[in-house]
Amino acid sequence: MAIVYSRKDRTFTIHTENTTYQMQVDPYGFLLHLYYGRRTRGCMEFLLNYGDRGFSGTPGNSTPSRQYSMDFLPQELPTSGTGDYRSPAVIIENSDGSDACDFRFVKYEIRKGKYGLDGLPAVYASQDEAETLEITLEDAVTHVRARLLYGVLPEYDIITRALILENRGEGRIYVEKAQSAVLDFVSGDYDFITFHGRHTMERNFLRTPVAETAQVISSRRGMSSHQHNCAAILCEHSANEDSGKAYALVHVYSGGFKCEAEKDQFNNTRFQMGLMDEKLRYPLDNGESFTVPEVIMSYSSDGLTRLSQNIQDCIREHICRGKFKLTPRPVLVNSWEASYFNFTGDVLVELAEQAHQTGVEMLVMDDGWFGSRENDRQGLGDWTPNEEKLGGTLGQLVQRINDIGMKFGIWVEPEAVNEYSDLYREHPDWAMKIPGRDPVRARDQLILDLSRKDVVDYLYECMKNILDSANIEYVKWDYNRNIADVFSLKTKDQGRVLYDYMLGLYDLLERLNRNYPNVMIEGCSGGGGRFDAGMLYYTPQIWCSDNSDAIDRLRIQYGTSFFYPISSVGSHVSVIPNEQNGRVTPLETRALVAMAGSFGYEFSFTKISDEERKKIGDQVNIYKKYAPLIHGGRYFRLTSPFEDPFTAWEFAARDESEALVCVVMNEVHGNNPTRYVRIKGLEAGAMYYEETTQGTYPATVLAEVGLKLPVEMGEYHAYMYHLVKVSN
Ligand code: GLA
């Protein structure tokens, strides 16, 4: 049993293979958090400290004691109005206008299998792989209930949390803040690792000590955002890739979020993740409930690599779905950086023909194929193929591509509309705008109101018509702006709109997944602006960044790897000088970096030399050969692109039989010292043969000292080493 209730101590203990999580119902019915860390047993109540603390209040109903206060006790679901002045997980506006909420224990249930969440993405598992613990708390005055859901996947060292708030009282209440995961620690020496960025430079690693102030990362953009990824780590100061205690929280949601790390006056640390509370005011009448999105948690006492592997494996195998989740994806060529809006059917056929000769398997027709879409100021919303431009129907074009032996993929951006479009002229009320105000435009587009079912139904029909009209095997689902005008004509409660928008989007994607199981959807949002575990439930791969420069990508993909599996990372080779930053890098380097993901090309094959064409053919073969290892192996970050002169990473077979090590030199200097790359994930004591250097090496020495790297003139050289275990 992964979940154990002790009647004697009133503790709930959750065990995974290497971790233990414990909470306790205290004498007053509060659900306290006792422990999350390395696997252990016993009751951890002894960790609690009761002291006479000035200005810390005692909640009503508890024995009057100046030594008992929610202001310092570690809790599972801190709320406002109990005397805890730290940041609460839940704020509810009651029908009398107050915000007091005093949740006490009512009941619990332990069941086999993993809970699911209506209308929201969540980790899934078979009955034998997981268990669920549901604990119900209630406020005795308002009769609002909190159902805390814990899902356990013992083999993965994963515990998930979600929360359902139910109004069982008379009047209407409003949910104003809702975080489903809170970790209260009785110590205060942690670092907060977060991933910040911007369009074309997502997920930069940032590590700061948690101080006596709330550190917050969030998105108020209606999407998880380029600016902060919705996942974070709390770790001890000394933790590194290979050792030390570290905790991860990963939001399984694609809308706004808030993650806080706060050290309090008594050196306790609160780490929590959940919905963005600004613009949240979700109404609940009697009998209604609100489901707070899930958060995936993991703990590692063996450092950050292990923590990342736990999360990556969970997302790859228990978030991603469908027939593509574990299969290598087709190598593709995308028309965007090849020709932007400037293409015809013939241009695409020629691109497909040339790419096919190198072994590329799929052509993706990007933006510009529909309505009046000749540039990004018009046509969005009109999902009718521009037959004049394509030289026939969409079906005919796809047939021409298929005849070459290539699969066909298509770009769409269903959630947005240009004002210059037939759709907007017909349904101006479907776009999110605040009546009487000029809307905020971004990329000359507005967002459609997906909180409305009629809009979602319409978009489903549009997508259905496209997918039914041709043999389309892949869809790139884009989303190129943030929501600014939060307003829906369908409701008076604008505080529900952003959440309902996400339910609408998920409903649309769910219907497409269900009815088109042979079509793979790739997520995208100006590159990686919506790279999150919520989207990965519907789209097992996401275009990682609009920045395709290999050297910037080292940082972007390094940051992405802390939580997301390699199979989820869309990455392509593009032209030099790079179109986002002008950098020039060798073709080999661009390919090596793009191979750390779902691989493809994004340039015009007509403009390349024969030598480059030959190299591309070799690259495609190498990728196809190693794709099972790249996607199915264990991923190791060997160095950091933020700190080290070379960036190295590795895919190691789970049975330690082989490993692929990739290295990019990001700095050269005069009289360069010799560098060694230390290799991980090999069988200690075994010998490995490496193909490029044609040497046989002891794994122990490769781990202790490393493999010697060449000293070469020139910038940005890349090296790939394939190690195979030899029998002793
Ligand atoms: C976004 C995407 C790009 C491309 C363009 C098309 O920026 O991230 O890859 O599809 O839109 O308009």
XYZ file of C-alpha atoms and ligand atoms in Angstrom:
740
model
C 0.000 0.000 0.000
C 1.408 3.362 -1.006
C -1.069 5.248 1.208
C -1.478 4.393 4.878
C -3.798 5.916 7.461
C -2.798 5.458 11.107
C -5.785 5.651 13.407
C -3.501 5.991 16.410
C -1.604 9.066 15.193
C -4.281 10.304 12.781
C -1.565 10.482 10.133
C -1.777 9.909 6.407
C 1.496 8.599 5.029
C 2.194 8.347 1.325
C 5.141 6.239 0.225
C 6.773 6.165 -3.173
C 9.783 3.999 -3.906
C 12.227 6.552 -2.476
C 10.111 9.201 -0.774
C 7.638 9.634 2.058
C 4.986 12.334 2.490
C 3.125 12.652 5.765
C 0.310 14.761 7.151
C -1.707 14.676 10.335
C -5.152 15.628 11.507
C -4.398 17.515 14.709
C -6.636 17.601 17.823
C -8.525 20.597 16.430
C -9.134 19.045 13.037
C -6.541 21.045 11.105
C -4.674 19.089 8.475
C -1.001 19.697 9.198
C 1.902 18.852 6.936
C 4.550 16.839 8.762
C 7.112 15.618 6.290
C 8.134 15.238 2.643
C 11.520 13.749 1.922
C 13.590 10.596 1.771
C 11.586 7.421 2.426
C 11.155 6.657 6.103
C 8.620 5.408 8.652
C 7.117 6.439 11.961
C 5.178 9.503 12.984
C 6.935 12.806 12.336
C 4.793 14.842 14.745
C 7.935 15.484 16.805
C 9.024 18.002 14.165
C 6.292 20.424 15.158
C 7.216 23.284 17.370
C 4.722 25.085 19.561
C 5.892 28.301 21.133
C 4.422 31.412 22.658
C 4.771 33.700 19.678
C 3.837 37.327 19.990
C 1.283 38.524 17.463
C 0.427 35.000 16.305
C -3.262 34.362 16.874
C -5.051 31.221 17.979
C -7.918 30.088 15.757
C -11.422 29.889 17.232
C -12.629 26.592 18.735
C -9.124 25.435 19.576
C -8.195 25.329 23.224
C -7.202 28.853 24.165
C -3.470 28.643 24.042
C -0.887 31.174 23.050
C 1.270 28.357 21.789
C -0.989 27.185 19.029
C -1.210 29.195 15.848
C -1.684 28.675 12.157
C 0.839 31.465 11.811
C 3.693 28.997 12.231
C 2.271 25.494 11.915
C 2.925 23.682 8.614
C -0.346 23.059 6.795
C -1.687 21.189 3.804
C -4.162 23.857 2.744
C -3.626 27.250 4.380
C -6.536 29.660 4.042
C -7.267 33.240 4.897
C -8.904 34.096 8.190
C -7.278 31.514 10.485
C -4.513 33.747 11.815
C -1.928 32.614 9.287
C -0.453 35.742 7.728
C 1.669 33.939 5.180
C 0.400 33.675 1.647
C -2.721 31.459 1.690
C -3.500 28.726 -0.829
C -7.220 29.435 -0.828
C -9.155 32.677 -0.556
C -12.941 32.577 -0.726
C -15.280 35.524 -0.649
C -18.235 34.297 1.395
C -21.813 35.337 0.718
C -21.614 37.859 3.587
C -18.589 39.494 2.011
C -16.065 38.106 4.516
C -13.103 36.010 3.473
C -12.722 33.775 6.529
C -12.289 30.133 5.723
C -11.498 27.612 8.421
C -11.204 24.147 6.940
C -11.320 21.216 9.400
C -11.155 17.503 8.781
C -14.352 15.644 7.862
C -13.420 12.318 6.237
C -11.024 10.517 3.952
C -11.006 7.798 1.334
C -8.173 5.715 -0.121
C -8.757 4.033 -3.479
C -6.888 2.184 -6.197
C -5.936 3.986 -9.374
C -5.385 7.657 -10.066
C -8.177 10.256 -9.832
C -9.036 12.207 -12.979
C -10.313 15.779 -13.238
C -13.403 16.739 -15.237
C -12.437 18.851 -18.227
C -8.836 19.350 -17.118
C -5.607 17.567 -18.004
C -4.180 15.291 -15.316
C -1.691 12.489 -14.808
C -3.336 9.173 -15.679
C -2.358 5.638 -14.689
C -3.756 2.122 -14.604
C -5.466 0.762 -11.498
C -2.308 -1.104 -10.501
C 0.125 1.724 -11.068
C -1.373 4.337 -8.789
C -3.429 5.076 -5.697
C -5.603 8.009 -4.707
C -6.145 9.625 -1.337
C -9.045 12.023 -0.966
C -9.335 14.094 2.201
C -12.400 16.236 2.788
C -12.265 19.382 4.909
C -15.144 21.731 5.676
C -15.740 25.195 7.040
C -18.375 24.720 9.752
C -19.977 28.127 9.184
C -20.179 28.447 5.398
C -20.265 24.706 4.653
C -17.747 25.177 1.907
C -15.848 21.944 1.403
C -12.334 21.323 0.167
C -11.662 17.917 -1.340
C -7.904 17.442 -1.411
C -6.814 14.874 -3.962
C -3.466 13.096 -3.805
C -2.394 10.719 -6.564
C 0.597 8.457 -6.048
C 2.748 6.812 -8.704
C 5.207 4.971 -6.451
C 7.570 3.773 -9.164
C 8.108 7.287 -10.464
C 8.514 8.990 -7.068
C 5.593 11.156 -8.098
C 2.768 12.522 -5.971
C 0.135 14.716 -7.593
C -2.215 17.124 -5.916
C -5.473 18.672 -7.005
C -8.318 20.341 -5.174
C -12.067 20.582 -5.564
C -13.909 23.383 -3.774
C -17.626 22.773 -3.205
C -20.239 25.220 -2.068
C -22.653 23.318 0.168
C -23.902 26.469 1.864
C -26.821 28.719 0.963
C -25.447 31.859 -0.618
C -23.172 32.456 -3.547
C -19.438 32.439 -2.879
C -16.480 33.426 -5.052
C -13.181 31.571 -5.306
C -10.511 34.268 -5.363
C -7.365 32.242 -4.947
C -6.795 28.511 -5.417
C -3.446 26.745 -5.274
C -3.632 22.980 -5.306
C -0.106 22.288 -4.048
C 1.422 23.710 -0.911
C 4.572 22.445 0.756
C 5.223 23.895 4.204
C 8.709 23.136 5.450
C 9.883 23.685 9.008
C 13.263 24.881 7.835
C 14.419 27.796 5.778
C 17.589 27.147 3.862
C 16.546 26.711 0.277
C 17.222 27.941 -3.219
C 14.373 28.681 -5.628
C 15.059 27.586 -9.207
C 12.837 29.121 -11.862
C 12.848 29.535 -15.628
C 12.239 33.003 -16.983
C 12.381 34.348 -20.510
C 10.779 36.161 -23.390
C 9.658 35.432 -26.925
C 12.575 33.678 -28.712
C 14.503 33.224 -25.441
C 12.427 31.022 -23.162
C 13.252 29.149 -19.961
C 16.492 30.691 -18.757
C 17.744 29.065 -15.582
C 17.665 31.274 -12.493
C 18.684 30.163 -8.997
C 18.194 32.472 -6.027
C 18.207 31.854 -2.281
C 14.759 32.002 -0.690
C 14.747 35.096 1.467
C 12.468 36.521 4.144
C 10.157 37.837 1.488
C 7.793 36.166 -0.913
C 9.456 35.320 -4.208
C 6.850 34.920 -6.884
C 6.854 33.766 -10.465
C 3.591 34.000 -12.321
C 1.738 34.660 -15.527
C -1.208 37.022 -15.741
C -1.244 36.615 -19.545
C -4.007 34.005 -19.746
C -1.406 31.412 -20.738
C 1.520 29.769 -19.029
C 3.839 32.220 -20.878
C 7.297 32.764 -22.326
C 8.132 34.940 -19.343
C 7.982 32.313 -16.587
C 7.525 28.608 -17.021
C 4.873 27.143 -14.718
C 7.220 24.767 -12.943
C 9.824 25.405 -10.248
C 12.259 23.717 -7.899
C 13.086 24.258 -4.268
C 16.405 22.724 -3.249
C 18.995 22.962 -0.530
C 21.828 25.412 -1.184
C 24.361 22.664 -1.813
C 22.190 20.651 -4.209
C 23.666 20.055 -7.653
C 22.922 17.701 -10.537
C 24.120 14.624 -8.631
C 23.424 15.214 -4.978
C 21.303 17.144 -2.537
C 17.628 17.505 -1.657
C 15.316 18.995 -4.254
C 11.558 19.358 -4.716
C 9.702 20.146 -7.944
C 6.214 21.538 -8.504
C 4.841 21.384 -12.045
C 1.505 22.959 -12.967
C -0.645 20.796 -15.228
C -2.435 23.758 -16.743
C -1.849 26.137 -19.643
C -3.446 29.327 -18.342
C -2.135 31.855 -15.837
C -0.374 30.534 -12.751
C 1.322 31.680 -9.591
C 4.174 29.993 -7.756
C 5.441 31.373 -4.471
C 8.441 30.594 -2.288
C 8.354 32.378 1.033
C 10.528 32.159 4.130
C 8.578 33.355 7.148
C 9.542 35.084 10.383
C 10.283 31.731 12.056
C 12.396 30.323 9.244
C 9.634 28.109 7.848
C 9.427 27.929 4.068
C 6.201 27.782 2.098
C 6.390 26.625 -1.524
C 3.138 26.641 -3.469
C 1.754 26.505 -6.981
C -1.652 27.099 -8.480
C -3.913 29.378 -10.441
C -3.139 33.027 -11.031
C -5.357 34.814 -8.539
C -5.539 38.210 -10.230
C -8.670 38.291 -12.377
C -9.912 35.111 -10.667
C -13.297 35.498 -9.005
C -15.093 32.284 -9.756
C -18.739 32.213 -8.639
C -20.156 29.109 -6.961
C -23.805 28.803 -6.072
C -25.180 26.144 -3.775
C -24.208 22.677 -5.030
C -21.587 23.930 -7.476
C -17.920 23.069 -7.396
C -14.652 24.368 -8.778
C -11.776 22.108 -9.784
C -8.332 23.544 -9.160
C -5.792 22.255 -11.703
C -3.341 19.550 -10.786
C 0.262 19.983 -9.703
C 2.849 17.216 -10.103
C 5.297 16.966 -7.204
C 8.509 15.057 -6.888
C 11.347 14.847 -4.406
C 14.889 13.670 -4.977
C 17.621 13.292 -2.390
C 20.054 12.662 -5.256
C 20.072 16.062 -6.876
C 18.521 17.759 -9.846
C 19.157 15.206 -12.591
C 17.191 12.585 -10.740
C 14.419 15.072 -10.000
C 14.189 15.989 -13.697
C 14.151 12.344 -14.741
C 11.248 11.637 -12.369
C 9.212 14.476 -13.848
C 10.210 13.814 -17.469
C 9.245 10.133 -17.179
C 5.940 10.989 -15.540
C 5.058 13.512 -18.251
C 6.158 11.290 -21.117
C 4.348 8.198 -19.909
C 1.480 9.506 -17.802
C 0.593 12.913 -19.282
C 1.290 12.519 -23.002
C -1.278 10.327 -24.706
C -2.170 8.754 -27.984
C -0.364 6.573 -30.427
C 2.553 8.987 -30.828
C 3.539 9.301 -27.200
C 6.302 6.693 -27.279
C 7.065 6.496 -30.993
C 9.811 8.545 -32.663
C 8.180 11.366 -34.626
C 8.663 11.762 -38.395
C 11.585 13.959 -39.442
C 9.943 17.012 -40.968
C 10.593 20.069 -43.048
C 8.559 23.131 -42.141
C 7.770 25.875 -44.653
C 7.922 28.810 -42.203
C 11.574 29.822 -42.242
C 11.840 28.338 -45.750
C 9.423 30.824 -47.316
C 7.250 32.500 -44.650
C 3.957 33.610 -46.318
C 5.515 33.553 -49.728
C 4.781 30.129 -51.215
C 2.570 28.336 -53.703
C 1.542 24.720 -54.030
C 4.383 24.206 -56.508
C 6.944 25.698 -54.125
C 5.804 23.294 -51.417
C 5.918 20.315 -53.745
C 9.461 21.224 -54.744
C 10.477 21.634 -51.095
C 8.952 18.244 -50.321
C 10.730 16.592 -53.247
C 14.113 17.950 -52.301
C 13.709 17.192 -48.619
C 12.492 13.690 -49.410
C 15.763 12.930 -51.204
C 17.614 13.436 -47.932
C 15.316 11.109 -45.978
C 12.980 13.748 -44.494
C 9.542 12.178 -43.965
C 6.982 14.961 -43.669
C 6.254 18.410 -45.073
C 4.527 20.883 -42.768
C 2.729 23.734 -44.510
C 2.975 26.621 -42.059
C 1.051 29.905 -41.905
C -0.348 31.517 -45.076
C -2.448 28.808 -46.775
C -5.985 30.017 -46.002
C -8.406 32.884 -46.598
C -6.723 36.214 -47.320
C -3.700 35.306 -45.205
C -0.887 36.899 -47.201
C 0.665 38.479 -44.106
C 0.033 38.455 -40.389
C -2.390 41.382 -40.446
C -5.248 39.546 -42.106
C -7.163 36.359 -42.702
C -6.814 34.642 -39.336
C -10.121 32.935 -38.589
C -10.986 32.081 -42.191
C -10.105 28.398 -42.312
C -10.802 27.963 -46.024
C -7.838 26.898 -48.173
C -6.634 29.499 -50.657
C -6.950 27.241 -53.686
C -5.516 29.781 -56.062
C -2.300 29.903 -54.025
C -2.177 26.153 -53.432
C -2.852 25.426 -57.103
C -5.904 23.274 -56.346
C -7.795 21.938 -53.376
C -6.054 21.103 -50.130
C -6.793 17.441 -50.820
C -5.054 17.685 -54.190
C -1.993 19.355 -52.716
C -1.720 16.736 -49.983
C -2.043 14.024 -52.615
C 0.867 15.538 -54.559
C 2.987 15.542 -51.395
C 1.940 11.991 -50.495
C 2.801 10.866 -54.040
C 6.376 11.936 -53.394
C 6.380 9.622 -50.368
C 6.026 12.392 -47.797
C 3.475 12.809 -45.041
C 1.662 16.130 -44.749
C 1.200 18.445 -41.765
C -0.609 21.770 -41.482
C -0.397 24.943 -39.359
C -3.469 26.409 -37.638
C -4.152 29.087 -35.055
C -7.802 28.500 -34.176
C -7.969 30.576 -30.999
C -7.291 33.927 -32.688
C -8.846 36.192 -35.311
C -7.722 39.186 -37.364
C -10.240 41.991 -37.548
C -9.584 41.903 -41.275
C -11.313 38.548 -41.815
C -14.718 37.225 -42.807
C -15.092 35.563 -39.413
C -14.661 38.844 -37.562
C -16.997 40.678 -39.926
C -19.664 38.033 -39.266
C -19.092 37.510 -35.537
C -17.385 40.537 -33.990
C -18.914 39.501 -30.660
C -16.880 36.265 -30.644
C -13.640 38.153 -30.044
C -12.688 39.109 -26.499
C -13.154 42.869 -26.161
C -14.442 45.101 -23.425
C -17.571 46.922 -24.647
C -16.929 50.604 -25.210
C -13.137 50.194 -25.302
C -10.740 49.790 -28.144
C -9.219 46.310 -27.694
C -5.528 45.673 -27.096
C -4.156 44.245 -30.346
C -1.084 42.050 -30.588
C 0.263 40.839 -33.933
C -2.882 42.567 -35.237
C -5.063 39.871 -33.804
C -7.680 39.367 -31.134
C -8.474 36.259 -29.116
C -11.703 34.369 -29.680
C -13.847 33.824 -26.634
C -13.301 30.134 -26.020
C -15.220 30.371 -22.766
C -18.288 30.221 -25.073
C -19.439 26.808 -26.171
C -20.807 28.093 -29.481
C -17.350 29.412 -30.387
C -15.664 26.137 -29.412
C -18.238 24.160 -31.424
C -17.659 26.387 -34.431
C -13.885 25.929 -34.230
C -14.285 22.190 -33.912
C -16.310 22.176 -37.136
C -13.631 24.254 -38.900
C -10.886 21.845 -37.834
C -13.050 18.863 -38.734
C -13.613 20.232 -42.233
C -9.889 20.680 -42.768
C -8.943 17.273 -41.382
C -11.698 15.491 -43.303
C -10.709 17.129 -46.580
C -7.227 15.654 -46.924
C -4.782 13.093 -45.597
C -3.363 15.326 -42.872
C -1.228 13.479 -40.329
C 0.045 16.341 -38.194
C -1.277 19.690 -36.996
C 0.857 22.529 -35.628
C -1.480 24.354 -33.231
C -0.251 27.902 -32.747
C -1.321 30.728 -30.428
C 0.383 34.023 -30.999
C -0.612 36.512 -28.373
C -1.567 36.980 -24.728
C -5.068 37.785 -23.532
C -5.494 41.395 -22.459
C -9.226 42.188 -22.680
C -10.668 39.679 -20.259
C -14.335 39.935 -21.085
C -17.035 37.606 -22.298
C -20.503 38.642 -23.412
C -21.875 35.335 -22.176
C -21.460 36.091 -18.471
C -21.688 38.858 -15.891
C -18.938 37.157 -13.883
C -15.800 38.211 -15.684
C -13.727 36.588 -12.915
C -14.526 33.179 -14.395
C -13.598 33.911 -17.995
C -9.910 33.004 -18.060
C -10.531 29.648 -16.385
C -13.535 28.901 -18.608
C -11.404 29.809 -21.633
C -8.999 27.005 -20.723
C -11.881 24.557 -20.258
C -13.057 25.520 -23.760
C -9.621 25.041 -25.269
C -9.135 21.691 -23.547
C -12.591 20.560 -24.681
C -11.722 21.463 -28.278
C -8.388 19.642 -28.155
C -9.942 16.649 -26.408
C -12.570 16.270 -29.135
C -9.904 16.450 -31.816
C -7.718 13.914 -30.023
C -10.622 11.550 -29.599
C -11.975 11.805 -33.124
C -8.653 12.028 -34.976
C -6.390 9.580 -33.134
C -4.117 9.257 -36.164
C -3.348 12.964 -36.312
C -0.527 14.202 -34.133
C -0.945 17.708 -32.775
C 2.128 19.788 -32.003
C 1.592 22.683 -29.622
C 3.127 26.088 -30.296
C 2.715 29.597 -29.008
C 5.133 31.954 -30.687
C 7.509 29.039 -30.111
C 7.479 27.980 -26.462
C 5.054 30.439 -24.859
C 2.718 27.656 -23.781
C 5.208 24.903 -23.041
C 3.526 23.195 -20.117
C 2.303 19.841 -18.871
C -1.313 20.858 -19.529
C -0.751 21.221 -23.273
C 1.324 18.027 -23.352
C -1.804 16.089 -22.359
C -3.245 16.971 -25.774
C -0.144 17.687 -27.856
C 2.731 15.291 -27.076
C 5.202 17.710 -28.627
C 5.578 21.498 -28.546
C 7.649 23.799 -30.775
C 10.233 24.768 -28.185
C 11.098 28.283 -29.347
C 10.889 30.559 -32.367
C 14.624 30.917 -31.822
C 16.324 28.230 -33.905
C 19.909 29.437 -33.341
C 21.870 26.463 -32.027
C 23.751 28.404 -29.347
C 20.705 30.150 -27.886
C 18.897 26.834 -28.107
C 21.509 25.298 -25.785
C 20.145 27.514 -23.030
C 16.503 27.178 -24.019
C 16.645 23.393 -24.247
C 18.719 23.143 -21.063
C 15.995 25.029 -19.180
C 13.253 22.982 -20.825
C 14.939 19.727 -19.782
C 14.424 20.364 -16.079
C 10.824 19.153 -16.406
C 9.874 18.180 -19.931
C 10.821 14.999 -21.798
C 13.057 15.196 -24.857
C 10.274 13.719 -27.000
C 8.167 16.802 -26.262
C 10.729 19.290 -27.590
C 10.190 20.390 -31.208
C 13.556 21.510 -32.617
C 14.706 22.264 -36.164
C 17.796 23.106 -38.153
C 17.528 26.520 -39.833
C 19.666 28.772 -42.052
C 22.732 30.823 -41.220
C 23.114 33.645 -40.449
C 20.353 32.741 -38.042
C 17.180 34.736 -38.654
C 16.605 35.535 -34.993
C 20.062 36.674 -33.894
C 22.363 36.626 -36.935
C 24.749 34.019 -35.497
C 26.671 31.692 -37.795
C 27.150 28.100 -36.659
C 28.226 24.944 -38.509
C 25.493 22.735 -39.983
C 26.751 19.851 -37.813
C 26.230 21.913 -34.667
C 22.757 23.017 -35.675
C 21.795 19.404 -36.313
C 23.315 18.057 -33.116
C 21.382 20.587 -31.041
C 18.133 19.987 -32.946
C 18.495 16.236 -32.432
C 17.865 16.762 -28.711
C 14.168 16.707 -29.461
C 11.738 15.938 -32.248
C 13.901 16.694 -35.214
C 13.354 18.598 -38.439
C 14.504 21.272 -40.853
C 13.121 24.710 -41.439
C 14.826 26.128 -44.523
C 14.657 26.107 -48.257
C 16.305 23.007 -49.662
C 16.631 24.714 -53.059
C 19.247 27.110 -51.703
C 21.675 24.561 -50.256
C 24.797 23.082 -51.840
C 25.239 19.442 -52.818
C 27.679 19.008 -49.977
C 25.104 20.303 -47.494
C 22.457 18.067 -49.022
C 24.715 15.076 -48.477
C 25.392 16.116 -44.871
C 21.667 16.489 -44.253
C 21.084 12.983 -45.569
C 23.667 11.699 -43.079
C 22.102 13.689 -40.245
C 18.652 12.302 -40.943
C 20.084 8.781 -40.848
C 21.913 9.420 -37.602
C 18.765 10.838 -36.033
C 16.634 7.910 -37.148
C 19.226 5.480 -35.812
C 19.402 7.089 -32.378
C 15.819 8.357 -31.996
C 14.757 5.453 -29.732
C 17.725 6.150 -27.431
C 17.236 9.930 -27.542
C 13.537 9.708 -26.704
C 13.498 6.584 -24.573
C 16.791 6.858 -22.678
C 17.649 8.717 -19.497
C 18.619 12.337 -20.067
C 21.624 13.834 -18.281
C 22.736 17.459 -18.285
C 26.516 17.115 -18.155
C 27.396 20.826 -18.061
C 25.542 24.133 -18.018
C 25.398 26.516 -21.010
C 25.107 29.345 -18.488
C 28.356 28.514 -16.701
C 30.621 26.219 -18.665
C 32.779 26.742 -21.769
C 31.171 23.768 -23.451
C 27.651 22.412 -23.198
C 27.232 18.669 -22.970
C 24.283 16.372 -22.525
C 23.695 12.659 -22.743
C 21.076 10.040 -23.498
C 21.851 6.808 -21.629
C 20.036 3.539 -22.223
C 18.040 2.494 -19.184
C 19.850 -0.860 -19.148
C 23.241 0.952 -19.314
C 24.116 -0.857 -22.550
C 24.834 2.329 -24.544
C 24.915 6.104 -24.355
C 24.988 9.028 -26.751
C 26.991 12.038 -25.578
C 26.642 15.411 -27.331
C 29.012 18.347 -26.865
C 28.998 21.904 -28.244
C 31.931 24.248 -27.660
C 30.360 27.548 -26.802
C 33.634 29.386 -26.098
C 37.087 29.299 -27.649
C 40.166 31.092 -26.385
C 43.842 31.224 -27.255
C 45.859 28.260 -26.089
C 42.707 26.497 -24.938
C 43.113 24.004 -22.111
C 42.130 20.424 -22.842
C 38.593 19.727 -21.758
C 37.106 16.463 -20.529
C 33.427 15.566 -20.495
C 32.406 13.398 -17.570
C 29.907 10.762 -18.565
C 27.059 9.501 -16.397
C 24.571 6.670 -16.389
C 27.052 3.950 -17.374
C 27.558 0.679 -15.530
C 30.322 1.228 -13.009
C 33.151 -1.188 -13.631
C 32.096 -1.999 -17.204
C 34.085 -1.161 -20.370
C 32.595 0.884 -23.232
C 33.644 1.124 -26.867
C 33.300 4.584 -28.453
C 32.881 4.712 -32.225
C 34.298 8.135 -33.171
C 37.516 7.818 -31.208
C 37.620 4.030 -31.727
C 38.687 3.579 -28.147
C 37.555 1.297 -25.341
C 37.264 3.000 -21.970
C 36.467 2.017 -18.378
C 33.129 3.521 -17.297
C 34.615 4.433 -13.946
C 37.258 6.652 -15.551
C 34.726 8.189 -17.949
C 32.701 9.141 -14.889
C 35.605 10.259 -12.710
C 37.780 12.120 -15.248
C 35.913 12.016 -18.528
C 36.371 11.639 -22.240
C 38.978 13.962 -23.751
C 37.559 16.555 -26.162
C 39.471 17.792 -29.226
C 41.068 21.238 -29.199
C 40.039 22.855 -32.481
C 40.269 26.312 -33.989
C 37.000 28.131 -34.601
C 33.753 28.565 -32.783
C 30.868 26.283 -32.002
C 32.225 22.885 -33.000
C 30.028 19.979 -32.015
C 30.837 16.369 -31.194
C 28.760 13.263 -30.818
C 30.068 10.155 -29.056
C 28.327 6.816 -29.052
C 29.388 4.427 -26.323
C 28.471 0.762 -26.340
C 29.107 -1.590 -23.454
C 31.484 -4.403 -24.343
C 31.378 -7.769 -22.676
C 34.194 -8.103 -20.182
C 4.552 31.601 -34.713
C 5.227 30.255 -34.692
C 6.123 30.109 -35.898
C 5.274 30.267 -37.149
C 4.528 31.585 -37.134
C 3.538 31.666 -38.263
O 5.461 32.620 -34.512
O 5.947 30.054 -33.503
O 6.775 28.870 -35.890
O 4.377 29.187 -37.245
O 3.827 31.776 -35.911
O 2.820 32.832 -38.260
